[in-house]
Structures are given as C-alpha cells and as structure tokens.
Amino acid sequence: MRIFAVIWASCFFLKEVQAWGFRNGIFHNSIWLEQAAGVYHRESRKGRYQLTYKEAKTVCKYEGGNLATYDQLEAARQIGFHVCAAGWYDKGRVGYPIVKAGANCGFGKVGVIDYGYRLNKSERWDVYCYNPNSKECGGTLTDQQKIIQSPGYPEEYQDEQICYWHIRVRYGQRIRLHFLEFDVEEDTSCLA
C-alpha cells in the first residue's frame, strides 16, 4: 500500500529555549528515541494510560513482540531511550526509563523508575514492548525540508505495519505538510 509522500518546511522566527529544561510541563531540546535496542513505548488509541495488563500484552503481541523485561528497558535507557510515561512491562510490573532527571519526571532520579509488581492487573497504563526483529518504520525528522515515503514506495508494504513519524522543530517554528498521496488500509478501529 502506498502511504504517503510528504514535503514539509519550517519558518525560522525562533525563540531559543534552554537545553534540558521543562517549560509548560514539556521537556524541551532533548533526544527522545521512539525505539531503542528493540524496546518501544505504546499507548492506547484512546490516549495515555488506558491499557490493562491483558490489553498491554495484546498490543505487543499484535506488533510481533512481547512485554519488555526490566533488563531490556534498562539496556534501551542506557543508549538514550527516555519516555516520561509509565507503562506495563514483563511480569505485571509498571515503570518507565529516564535518561535525564527532571522535576516533573522520574522524581529527580535517573534509571528505570519502577512502580513494582501490580496486584491489580486492571490498572490502566501505557506499555513497553520488545521486538528485536521489528522493522524500523518511521522516525524523527528535524531537517528544514524532507520528503517522507512509506517503506518500499511505490510498492505496497506489509499489512498491519505501524509507522510513527515525528517532526520536531524548535520552539516557535511552523510546520507545513503537503501530501502527494495518502492511502491507508482498512482498520475496524479507524474512524474514516
């Protein structure tokens, strides 16, 4: 399936932000990896903190992976994986990886912030999955202008492939998207 080609550009009327700082509850000017060492973070389509333990395992399995272990989460964190969102991981534990401590995230600590084993598996969190064989799809774009194409474009790519593209610009910049083509597969959860 051909997904899209996107051209985007940014305007340069900038307002500098401090490195490694919080402003309005958002961590700015940092390196945030969406996937590292096979570990990746997912949240429900309904938003943050909406997955029970059973649903979290299902999300990982659907994408060909499993719940990440503490050691896998720590290995990913050591190479830059930083997500300030608690999620289920192996054996019913909940936590999240922190690279740089902050007042609003990690209780001022660095490491895997571990909430421990949860007795109530109906609690709702995000999830940390592990799949070392997952195909890289998507990425983080910071260029002034970029063309984005789906994997294997113009050929179709595998069904149920999940791609996340994140466009990151400096505070105060604008983003302009121009779609040349945009096709999506049928999905019972999609409100198209």
Coordinates of C-alpha atoms in Angstrom, one line a residue:
M1 CA 0.0 0.0 0.0
R2 CA 1.3 3.4 -0.9
I3 CA 1.0 5.6 2.2
F4 CA 2.3 9.0 1.5
A5 CA 5.0 11.4 0.4
V6 CA 5.2 14.5 2.5
I7 CA 7.1 17.7 1.9
W8 CA 7.5 19.9 4.9
A9 CA 9.3 23.1 5.6
S10 CA 9.8 25.3 8.7
C11 CA 10.0 29.0 9.1
F12 CA 12.8 30.5 11.2
F13 CA 11.4 33.0 13.5
L14 CA 12.8 31.3 16.6
K15 CA 12.7 31.7 20.2
E16 CA 15.6 29.9 21.9
V17 CA 14.9 27.5 24.8
Q18 CA 17.2 26.3 27.5
A19 CA 18.8 23.0 26.9
W20 CA 17.5 20.1 29.0
G21 CA 14.7 22.1 30.5
F22 CA 11.0 22.0 31.3
R23 CA 8.6 24.7 30.1
N24 CA 4.8 24.4 30.5
G25 CA 5.2 20.7 31.5
I26 CA 7.1 19.8 28.3
F27 CA 10.7 18.5 28.2
H28 CA 12.4 20.6 25.5
N29 CA 15.6 20.3 23.5
S30 CA 16.3 16.7 24.3
I31 CA 16.9 13.5 22.4
W32 CA 13.9 11.2 22.6
L33 CA 14.2 7.9 20.9
E34 CA 10.9 6.2 19.9
Q35 CA 12.6 2.8 19.8
A36 CA 16.0 1.6 21.2
A37 CA 17.5 -1.9 21.5
G38 CA 14.3 -3.4 20.4
V39 CA 12.2 -1.7 23.1
Y40 CA 9.4 0.7 22.2
H41 CA 6.6 2.6 24.0
R42 CA 3.0 2.4 23.0
E43 CA -0.2 3.9 24.4
S44 CA -3.8 3.1 23.6
R45 CA -5.6 4.7 20.7
K46 CA -7.8 6.3 23.3
G47 CA -4.8 8.1 24.8
R48 CA -2.4 7.8 27.6
Y49 CA -2.9 5.4 30.5
Q50 CA -5.7 3.4 29.0
L51 CA -4.3 -0.2 28.8
T52 CA -4.9 -3.0 31.3
Y53 CA -2.2 -5.6 31.7
K54 CA -4.0 -8.0 29.4
E55 CA -4.6 -5.3 26.7
A56 CA -0.9 -4.3 27.0
K57 CA 0.3 -7.8 26.3
T58 CA -2.1 -7.9 23.3
V59 CA -0.7 -4.7 21.9
C60 CA 2.8 -6.1 22.0
K61 CA 1.8 -9.4 20.5
Y62 CA -0.2 -7.7 17.7
E63 CA 3.1 -6.0 16.7
G64 CA 5.1 -9.2 16.8
G65 CA 6.7 -8.6 20.2
N66 CA 6.4 -9.2 23.9
L67 CA 6.3 -7.1 27.0
A68 CA 9.8 -5.8 27.6
T69 CA 11.8 -7.0 30.7
Y70 CA 13.4 -4.7 33.2
D71 CA 16.8 -5.6 31.8
Q72 CA 15.7 -4.8 28.2
L73 CA 14.2 -1.5 29.4
E74 CA 17.4 -0.6 31.2
A75 CA 19.6 -1.5 28.1
A76 CA 17.4 0.8 26.0
R77 CA 17.6 3.5 28.5
Q78 CA 21.4 3.3 28.6
I79 CA 21.5 4.2 24.9
G80 CA 19.1 7.1 25.1
F81 CA 15.6 5.7 25.4
H82 CA 13.8 8.3 27.6
V83 CA 10.0 8.3 28.0
C84 CA 8.2 10.1 30.8
A85 CA 5.2 7.8 30.7
A86 CA 4.6 4.8 33.0
G87 CA 3.8 1.6 31.2
W88 CA 3.4 -2.1 31.8
Y89 CA 6.4 -4.4 31.2
D90 CA 7.2 -8.0 31.9
K91 CA 5.5 -10.0 34.8
G92 CA 3.0 -7.3 35.6
R93 CA 5.4 -4.5 36.5
V94 CA 5.0 -0.8 35.7
G95 CA 7.6 1.8 35.2
Y96 CA 9.5 4.0 32.7
P97 CA 13.0 4.8 31.5
I98 CA 14.6 8.1 32.4
V99 CA 17.9 9.4 30.9
K100 CA 17.9 12.9 32.3
A101 CA 16.4 13.6 35.7
G102 CA 13.8 16.4 35.9
A103 CA 11.4 17.8 38.5
N104 CA 8.4 16.7 36.6
C105 CA 9.6 13.2 35.6
G106 CA 11.4 10.5 37.4
F107 CA 11.2 12.0 40.9
G108 CA 14.6 13.6 40.2
K109 CA 16.2 10.2 39.6
V110 CA 17.9 8.6 36.5
G111 CA 17.2 4.9 35.6
V112 CA 14.2 2.8 35.2
I113 CA 11.6 4.2 37.5
D114 CA 9.9 1.0 38.8
Y115 CA 6.5 1.1 40.4
G116 CA 6.9 -2.6 41.1
Y117 CA 4.6 -5.6 40.6
R118 CA 1.0 -4.5 40.3
L119 CA -1.6 -6.8 42.1
N120 CA -4.5 -5.1 40.3
K121 CA -4.0 -6.1 36.6
S122 CA -7.0 -3.9 35.7
E123 CA -5.0 -0.7 36.4
R124 CA -4.5 1.3 33.3
W125 CA -1.1 2.3 32.0
D126 CA 0.8 2.5 28.7
V127 CA 3.1 -0.4 27.6
Y128 CA 6.7 -1.1 26.8
C129 CA 7.2 -3.8 24.2
Y130 CA 10.2 -5.6 23.0
N131 CA 10.8 -6.9 19.5
P132 CA 14.4 -7.0 18.3
N133 CA 13.4 -8.1 14.8
S134 CA 10.9 -5.3 14.2
K135 CA 11.4 -3.4 11.0
E136 CA 12.3 0.2 11.5
C137 CA 9.5 2.3 10.2
G138 CA 9.1 5.9 10.8
G139 CA 11.5 8.1 12.6
T140 CA 12.2 11.6 13.9
L141 CA 12.6 14.4 11.3
T142 CA 14.5 17.6 12.1
D143 CA 15.5 18.7 8.6
Q144 CA 14.3 22.1 7.2
Q145 CA 12.7 20.2 4.2
K146 CA 12.2 16.5 3.8
I147 CA 10.3 14.0 1.6
I148 CA 8.8 11.1 3.6
Q149 CA 7.9 7.9 1.8
S150 CA 6.4 4.7 3.1
P151 CA 8.6 1.6 3.2
G152 CA 9.1 0.2 -0.3
Y153 CA 7.3 3.1 -2.0
P154 CA 5.9 2.9 -4.7
E155 CA 5.2 -0.8 -3.9
E156 CA 2.8 -1.8 -1.3
Y157 CA 4.2 -2.6 2.1
Q158 CA 3.1 -5.3 4.6
D159 CA -0.4 -5.1 6.2
E160 CA -0.6 -4.0 9.8
Q161 CA 2.8 -2.2 9.6
I162 CA 2.9 0.6 12.2
C163 CA 4.9 3.7 11.3
Y164 CA 5.4 6.7 13.5
W165 CA 6.8 9.8 12.0
H166 CA 7.7 12.6 14.5
I167 CA 8.5 16.1 13.1
R168 CA 10.5 18.1 15.7
V169 CA 11.3 21.7 15.2
R170 CA 12.5 24.5 17.5
Y171 CA 10.0 26.3 19.7
G172 CA 8.2 28.9 17.6
Q173 CA 8.7 27.3 14.2
R174 CA 5.9 26.3 11.9
I175 CA 5.4 23.0 10.1
R176 CA 3.8 22.8 6.6
L177 CA 2.8 19.4 5.3
H178 CA 1.9 18.7 1.7
F179 CA 0.5 15.3 0.9
L180 CA 1.0 14.0 -2.7
E181 CA -0.7 10.7 -1.9
F182 CA -2.2 9.3 1.3
D183 CA -3.6 5.7 1.4
V184 CA -4.5 3.7 4.5
E185 CA -5.6 0.1 4.9
E186 CA -8.9 -0.8 6.4
D187 CA -9.0 -1.0 10.2
T188 CA -12.0 -1.6 12.3
S189 CA -10.7 0.9 14.9
C190 CA -10.3 3.7 12.3
L191 CA -13.0 6.3 12.0
A192 CA -12.5 7.0 8.3

